mmCIF file of C-alpha atoms in Angstrom:
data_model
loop_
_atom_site.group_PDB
_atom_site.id
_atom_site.type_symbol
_atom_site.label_atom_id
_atom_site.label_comp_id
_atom_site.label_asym_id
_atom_site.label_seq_id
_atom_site.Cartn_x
_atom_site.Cartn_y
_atom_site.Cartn_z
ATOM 1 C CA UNK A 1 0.000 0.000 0.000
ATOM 2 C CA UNK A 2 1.543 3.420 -0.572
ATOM 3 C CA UNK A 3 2.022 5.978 1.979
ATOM 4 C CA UNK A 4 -0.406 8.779 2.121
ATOM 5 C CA UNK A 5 1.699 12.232 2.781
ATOM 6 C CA UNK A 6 -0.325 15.022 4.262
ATOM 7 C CA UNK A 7 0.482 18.285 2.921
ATOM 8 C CA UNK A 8 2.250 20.436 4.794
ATOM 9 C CA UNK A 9 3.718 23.815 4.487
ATOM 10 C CA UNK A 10 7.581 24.394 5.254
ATOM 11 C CA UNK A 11 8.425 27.923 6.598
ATOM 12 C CA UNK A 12 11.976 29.118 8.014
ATOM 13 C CA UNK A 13 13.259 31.775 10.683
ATOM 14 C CA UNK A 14 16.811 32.951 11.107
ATOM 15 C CA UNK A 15 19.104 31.277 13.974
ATOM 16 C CA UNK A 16 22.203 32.779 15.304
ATOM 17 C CA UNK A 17 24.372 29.740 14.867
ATOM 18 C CA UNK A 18 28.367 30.503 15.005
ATOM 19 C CA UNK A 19 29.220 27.131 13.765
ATOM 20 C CA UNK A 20 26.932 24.009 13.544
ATOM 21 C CA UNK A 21 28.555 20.756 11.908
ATOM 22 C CA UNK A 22 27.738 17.456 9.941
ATOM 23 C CA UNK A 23 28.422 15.664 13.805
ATOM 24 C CA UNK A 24 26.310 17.901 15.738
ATOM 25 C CA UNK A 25 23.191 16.902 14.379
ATOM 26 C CA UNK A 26 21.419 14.732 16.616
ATOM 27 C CA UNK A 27 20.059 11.113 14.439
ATOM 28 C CA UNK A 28 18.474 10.230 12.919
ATOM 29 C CA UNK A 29 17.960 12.687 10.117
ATOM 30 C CA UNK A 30 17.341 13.625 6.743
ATOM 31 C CA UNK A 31 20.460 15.491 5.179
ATOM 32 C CA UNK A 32 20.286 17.771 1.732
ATOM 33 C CA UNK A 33 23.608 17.495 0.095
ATOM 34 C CA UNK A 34 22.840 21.674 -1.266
ATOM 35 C CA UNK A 35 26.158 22.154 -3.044
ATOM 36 C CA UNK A 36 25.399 18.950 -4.686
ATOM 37 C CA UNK A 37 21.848 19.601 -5.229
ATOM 38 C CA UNK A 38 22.818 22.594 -7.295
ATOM 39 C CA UNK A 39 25.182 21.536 -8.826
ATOM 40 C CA UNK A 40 22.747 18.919 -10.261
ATOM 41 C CA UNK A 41 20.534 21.722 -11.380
ATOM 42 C CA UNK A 42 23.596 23.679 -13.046
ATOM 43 C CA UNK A 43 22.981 26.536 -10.913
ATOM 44 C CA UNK A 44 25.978 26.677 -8.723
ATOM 45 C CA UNK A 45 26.731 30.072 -8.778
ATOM 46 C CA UNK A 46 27.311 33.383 -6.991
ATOM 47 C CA UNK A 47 26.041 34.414 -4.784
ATOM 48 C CA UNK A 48 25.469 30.819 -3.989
ATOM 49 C CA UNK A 49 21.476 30.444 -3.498
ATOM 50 C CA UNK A 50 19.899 28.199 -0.784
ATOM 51 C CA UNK A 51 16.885 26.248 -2.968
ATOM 52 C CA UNK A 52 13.154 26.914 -1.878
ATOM 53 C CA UNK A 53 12.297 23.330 -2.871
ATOM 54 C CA UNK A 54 8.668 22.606 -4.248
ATOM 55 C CA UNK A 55 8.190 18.818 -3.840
ATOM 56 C CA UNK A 56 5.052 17.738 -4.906
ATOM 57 C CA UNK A 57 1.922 19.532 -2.674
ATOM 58 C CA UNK A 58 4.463 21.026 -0.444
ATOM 59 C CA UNK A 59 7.300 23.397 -0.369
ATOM 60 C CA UNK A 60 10.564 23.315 1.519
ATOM 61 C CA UNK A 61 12.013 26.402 2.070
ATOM 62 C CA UNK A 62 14.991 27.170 4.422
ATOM 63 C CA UNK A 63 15.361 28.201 7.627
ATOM 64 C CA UNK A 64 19.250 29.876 7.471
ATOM 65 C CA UNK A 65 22.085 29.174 9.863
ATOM 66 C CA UNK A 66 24.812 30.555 8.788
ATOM 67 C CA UNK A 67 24.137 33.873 6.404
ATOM 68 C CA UNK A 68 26.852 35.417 4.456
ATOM 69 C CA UNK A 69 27.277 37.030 0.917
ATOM 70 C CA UNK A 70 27.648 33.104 -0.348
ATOM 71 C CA UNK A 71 24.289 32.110 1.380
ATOM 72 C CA UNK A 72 21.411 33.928 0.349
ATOM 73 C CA UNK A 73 17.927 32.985 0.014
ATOM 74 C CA UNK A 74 16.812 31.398 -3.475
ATOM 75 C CA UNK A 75 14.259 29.554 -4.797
ATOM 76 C CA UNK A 76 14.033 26.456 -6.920
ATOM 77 C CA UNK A 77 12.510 23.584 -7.805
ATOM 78 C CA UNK A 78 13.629 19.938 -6.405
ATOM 79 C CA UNK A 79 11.600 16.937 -8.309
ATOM 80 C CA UNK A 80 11.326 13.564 -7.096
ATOM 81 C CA UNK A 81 14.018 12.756 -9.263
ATOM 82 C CA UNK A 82 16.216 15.121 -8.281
ATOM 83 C CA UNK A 83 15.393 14.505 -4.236
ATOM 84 C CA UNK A 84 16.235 10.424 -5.297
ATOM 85 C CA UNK A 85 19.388 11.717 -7.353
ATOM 86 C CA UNK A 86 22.058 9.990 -5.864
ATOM 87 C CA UNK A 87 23.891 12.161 -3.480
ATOM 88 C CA UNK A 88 21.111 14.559 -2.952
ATOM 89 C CA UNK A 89 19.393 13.383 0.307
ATOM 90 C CA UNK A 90 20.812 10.672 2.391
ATOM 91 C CA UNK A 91 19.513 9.024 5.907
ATOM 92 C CA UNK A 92 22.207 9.996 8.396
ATOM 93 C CA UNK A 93 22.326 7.914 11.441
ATOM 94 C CA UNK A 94 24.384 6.489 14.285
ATOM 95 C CA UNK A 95 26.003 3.081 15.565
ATOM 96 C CA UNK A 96 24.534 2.205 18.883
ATOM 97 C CA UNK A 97 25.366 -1.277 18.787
ATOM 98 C CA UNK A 98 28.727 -2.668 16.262
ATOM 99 C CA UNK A 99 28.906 -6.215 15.619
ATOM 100 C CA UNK A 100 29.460 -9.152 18.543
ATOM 101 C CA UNK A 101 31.883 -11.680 16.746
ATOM 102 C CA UNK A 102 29.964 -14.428 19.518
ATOM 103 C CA UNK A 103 26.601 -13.709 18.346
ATOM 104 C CA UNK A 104 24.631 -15.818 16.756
ATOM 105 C CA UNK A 105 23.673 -14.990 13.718
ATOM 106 C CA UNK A 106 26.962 -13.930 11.889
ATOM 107 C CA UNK A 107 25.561 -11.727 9.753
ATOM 108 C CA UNK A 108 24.287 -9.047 11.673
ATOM 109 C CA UNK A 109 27.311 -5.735 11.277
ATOM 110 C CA UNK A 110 26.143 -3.351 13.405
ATOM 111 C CA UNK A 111 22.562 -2.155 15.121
ATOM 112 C CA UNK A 112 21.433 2.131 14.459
ATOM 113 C CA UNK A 113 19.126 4.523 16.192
ATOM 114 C CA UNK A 114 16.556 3.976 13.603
ATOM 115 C CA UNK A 115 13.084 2.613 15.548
ATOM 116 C CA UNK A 116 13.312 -1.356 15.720
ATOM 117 C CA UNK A 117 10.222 -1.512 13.660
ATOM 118 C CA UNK A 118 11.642 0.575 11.141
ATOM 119 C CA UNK A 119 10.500 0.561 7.354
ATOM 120 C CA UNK A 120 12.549 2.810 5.774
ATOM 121 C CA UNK A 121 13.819 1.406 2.673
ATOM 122 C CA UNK A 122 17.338 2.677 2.078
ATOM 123 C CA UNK A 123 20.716 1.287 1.140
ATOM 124 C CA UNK A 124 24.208 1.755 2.686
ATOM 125 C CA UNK A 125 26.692 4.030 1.063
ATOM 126 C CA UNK A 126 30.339 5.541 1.707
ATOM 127 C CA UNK A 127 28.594 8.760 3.485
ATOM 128 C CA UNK A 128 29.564 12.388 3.618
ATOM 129 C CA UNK A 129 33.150 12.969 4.669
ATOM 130 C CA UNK A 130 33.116 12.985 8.690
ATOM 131 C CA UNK A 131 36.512 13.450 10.491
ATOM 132 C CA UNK A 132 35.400 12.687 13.666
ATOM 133 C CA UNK A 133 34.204 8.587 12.849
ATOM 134 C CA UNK A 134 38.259 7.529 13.645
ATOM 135 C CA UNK A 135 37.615 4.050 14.064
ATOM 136 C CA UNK A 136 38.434 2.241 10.967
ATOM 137 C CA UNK A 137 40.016 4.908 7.584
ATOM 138 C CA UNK A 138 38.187 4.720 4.482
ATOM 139 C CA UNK A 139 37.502 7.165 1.422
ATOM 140 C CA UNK A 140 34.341 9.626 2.450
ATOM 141 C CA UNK A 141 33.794 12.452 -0.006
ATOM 142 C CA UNK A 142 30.781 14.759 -0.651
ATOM 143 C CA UNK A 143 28.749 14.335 -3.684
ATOM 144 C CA UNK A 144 28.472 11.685 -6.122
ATOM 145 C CA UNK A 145 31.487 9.847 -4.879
ATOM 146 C CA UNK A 146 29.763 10.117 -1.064
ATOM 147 C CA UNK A 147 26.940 7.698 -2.843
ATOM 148 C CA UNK A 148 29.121 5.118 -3.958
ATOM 149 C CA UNK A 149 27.377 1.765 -2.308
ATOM 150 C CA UNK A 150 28.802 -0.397 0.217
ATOM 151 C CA UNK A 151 28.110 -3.588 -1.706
ATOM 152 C CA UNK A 152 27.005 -6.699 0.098
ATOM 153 C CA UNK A 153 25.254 -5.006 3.065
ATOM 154 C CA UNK A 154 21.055 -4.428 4.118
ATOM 155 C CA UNK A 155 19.333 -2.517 5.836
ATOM 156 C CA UNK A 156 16.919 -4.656 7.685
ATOM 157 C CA UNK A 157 14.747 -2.798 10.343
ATOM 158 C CA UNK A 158 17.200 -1.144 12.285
ATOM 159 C CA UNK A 159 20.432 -3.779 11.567
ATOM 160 C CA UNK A 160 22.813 -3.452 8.981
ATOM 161 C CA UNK A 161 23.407 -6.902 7.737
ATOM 162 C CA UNK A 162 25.511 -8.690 5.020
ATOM 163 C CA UNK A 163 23.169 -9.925 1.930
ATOM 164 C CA UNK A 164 23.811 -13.844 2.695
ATOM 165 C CA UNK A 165 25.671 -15.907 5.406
ATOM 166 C CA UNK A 166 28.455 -16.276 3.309
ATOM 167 C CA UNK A 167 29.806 -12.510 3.811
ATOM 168 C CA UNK A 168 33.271 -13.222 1.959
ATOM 169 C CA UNK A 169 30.949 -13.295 -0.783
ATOM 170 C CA UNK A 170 29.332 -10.399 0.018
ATOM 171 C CA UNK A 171 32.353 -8.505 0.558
ATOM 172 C CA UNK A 172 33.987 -6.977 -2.469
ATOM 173 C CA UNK A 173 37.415 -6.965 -0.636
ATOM 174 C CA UNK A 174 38.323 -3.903 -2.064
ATOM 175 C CA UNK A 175 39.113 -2.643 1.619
ATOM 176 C CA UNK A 176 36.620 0.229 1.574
ATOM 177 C CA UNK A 177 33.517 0.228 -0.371
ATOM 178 C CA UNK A 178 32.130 -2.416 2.473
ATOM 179 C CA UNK A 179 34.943 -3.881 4.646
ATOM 180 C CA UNK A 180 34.778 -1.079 6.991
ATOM 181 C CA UNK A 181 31.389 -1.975 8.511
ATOM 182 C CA UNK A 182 32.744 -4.590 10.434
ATOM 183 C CA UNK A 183 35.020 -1.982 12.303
ATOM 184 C CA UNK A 184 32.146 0.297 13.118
ATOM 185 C CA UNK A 185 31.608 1.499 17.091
ATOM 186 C CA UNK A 186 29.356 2.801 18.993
ATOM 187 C CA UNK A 187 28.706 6.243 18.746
ATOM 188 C CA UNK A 188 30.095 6.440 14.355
ATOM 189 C CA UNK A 189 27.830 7.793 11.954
ATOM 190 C CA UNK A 190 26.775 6.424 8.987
ATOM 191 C CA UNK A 191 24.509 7.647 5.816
ATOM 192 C CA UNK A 192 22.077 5.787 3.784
ATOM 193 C CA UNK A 193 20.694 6.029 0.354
ATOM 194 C CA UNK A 194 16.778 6.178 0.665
ATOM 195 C CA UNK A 195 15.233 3.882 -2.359
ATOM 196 C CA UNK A 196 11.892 5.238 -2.313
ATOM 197 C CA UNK A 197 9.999 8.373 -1.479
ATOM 198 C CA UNK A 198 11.143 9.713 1.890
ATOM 199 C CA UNK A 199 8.317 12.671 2.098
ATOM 200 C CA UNK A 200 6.385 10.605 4.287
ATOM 201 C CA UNK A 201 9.549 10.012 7.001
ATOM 202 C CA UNK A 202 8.953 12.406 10.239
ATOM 203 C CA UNK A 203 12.431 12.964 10.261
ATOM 204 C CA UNK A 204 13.896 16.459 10.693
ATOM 205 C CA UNK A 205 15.879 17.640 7.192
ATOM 206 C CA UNK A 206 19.139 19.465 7.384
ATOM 207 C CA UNK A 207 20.848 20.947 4.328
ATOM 208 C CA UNK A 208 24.752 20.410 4.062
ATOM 209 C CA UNK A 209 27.022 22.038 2.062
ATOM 210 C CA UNK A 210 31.522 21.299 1.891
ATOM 211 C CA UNK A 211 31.691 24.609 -0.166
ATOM 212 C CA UNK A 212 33.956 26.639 1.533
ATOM 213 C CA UNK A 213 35.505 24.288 3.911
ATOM 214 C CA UNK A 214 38.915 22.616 3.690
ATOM 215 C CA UNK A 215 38.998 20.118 1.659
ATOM 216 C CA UNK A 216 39.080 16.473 4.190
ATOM 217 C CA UNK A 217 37.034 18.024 6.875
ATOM 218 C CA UNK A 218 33.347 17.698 7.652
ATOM 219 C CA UNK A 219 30.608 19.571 5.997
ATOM 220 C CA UNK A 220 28.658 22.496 7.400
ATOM 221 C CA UNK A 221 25.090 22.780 8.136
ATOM 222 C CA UNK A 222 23.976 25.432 6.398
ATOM 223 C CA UNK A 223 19.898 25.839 7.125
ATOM 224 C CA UNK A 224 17.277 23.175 7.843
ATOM 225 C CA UNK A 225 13.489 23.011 7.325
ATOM 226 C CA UNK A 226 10.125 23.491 9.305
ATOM 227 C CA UNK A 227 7.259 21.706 8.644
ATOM 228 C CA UNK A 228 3.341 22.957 9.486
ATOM 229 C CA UNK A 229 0.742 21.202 8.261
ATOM 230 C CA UNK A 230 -2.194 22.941 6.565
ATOM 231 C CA UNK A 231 -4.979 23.326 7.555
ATOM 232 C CA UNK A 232 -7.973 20.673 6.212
#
């Protein structure tokens, strides 16, 4: 059966935020990859506009953290295929539970704050570059190459599990795209590709952006989005 999404209205207000990072956001969370996003829409240019994004019945616009010349208010448009664009929008969420080598079933990797009853239907990827997940190095980037799939690896509920009990199999042993699961810890972050529509997730949405900052650090968080429903 397919979800029903109420129309809602998004409106923003300004916050005095100094400095607000990719790994201050509490999970889970919706994240809007915005330098991506316009790059996408070949409109990356300055000053560099924050998108009021009309997605289906409802609109998305901005509520702005950190305002300077580069960040100014914009609108544009954001179609489903654009919000399922890989890179765009990704499910960011956190480790609460890594993998127990004397558990029983050898293919569970690691456990996330997602609900245990959880139906979200979204696929494991590299994840936007965080410097402060130290337990195990592999290549994070920001944009298309931050969508790159970590093969052999489900979401299932709340568990991130390898695709069949034989997980050499799974594995493509390249020594990042999906080996680096298994050295995941409490408390790490990790992003996930949603495969289907994710208006109907009550999740909050934050927009991200690496433009600007040094190039192998975190991104920023450069607005997020209210929702209020309308009125029947």
């Amino acid at each position: 059966m397919k979800a029903i999404v109420k129309p809602f209205l998004i409106s923003f207000t300004l916050i005095d935020v100094s400095a607000l990072f990719l790994s201050d956001l509490a999970t889970p969370c919706l994240l809007i990859d915005v330098g991506f996003l316009h790059k996408q829409q070949a409109s990356a240019m300055e000053p560099f506009p924050l998108p009021r994004l009309q997605i289906g019945s409802y609109s998305l616009v901005p509520k702005v953290f950190q305002c300077s010349d580069r960040y100014t208010e914009g609108t544009g448009f954001l179609a489903m295929d654009d919000a399922l664009t890989p890179g765009v929008c990704y499910l960011h969420t956190t480790v609460v539970e890594p993998t127990n080598e004397e558990a029983s079933d050898a293919r569970n990797l690691a456990e996330l704050d997602l609900p245990e009853n959880s139906s979200y239907k979204a696929h494991l990827v590299l994840g936007l570059n965080n410097h402060h997940v130290i337990s195990y190095y592999w290549a994070r980037s920001a944009g298309a190459g931050s969508s790159m799939e970590a093969p052999g690896i489900e979401l299932v509920s709340n568990k991130l599990r390898w695709l069949s009990d034989d997980w050499k199999e799974c594995n493509s042993n390249d020594g990042k795209r999906s080996e680096w699961v298994a050295f995941l810890r409490p408390k790490d972050t990790v992003q996930l590709l949603p495969d289907e529509d994710w208006r109907s997730w009550e999740l909050p949405i934050w927009g991200v952006s690496s433009r600007g900052r040094p190039l192998g650090s975190e991104p920023a968080v450069i607005c997020a989005w209210d929702r209020i429903d309308l009125p029947e």
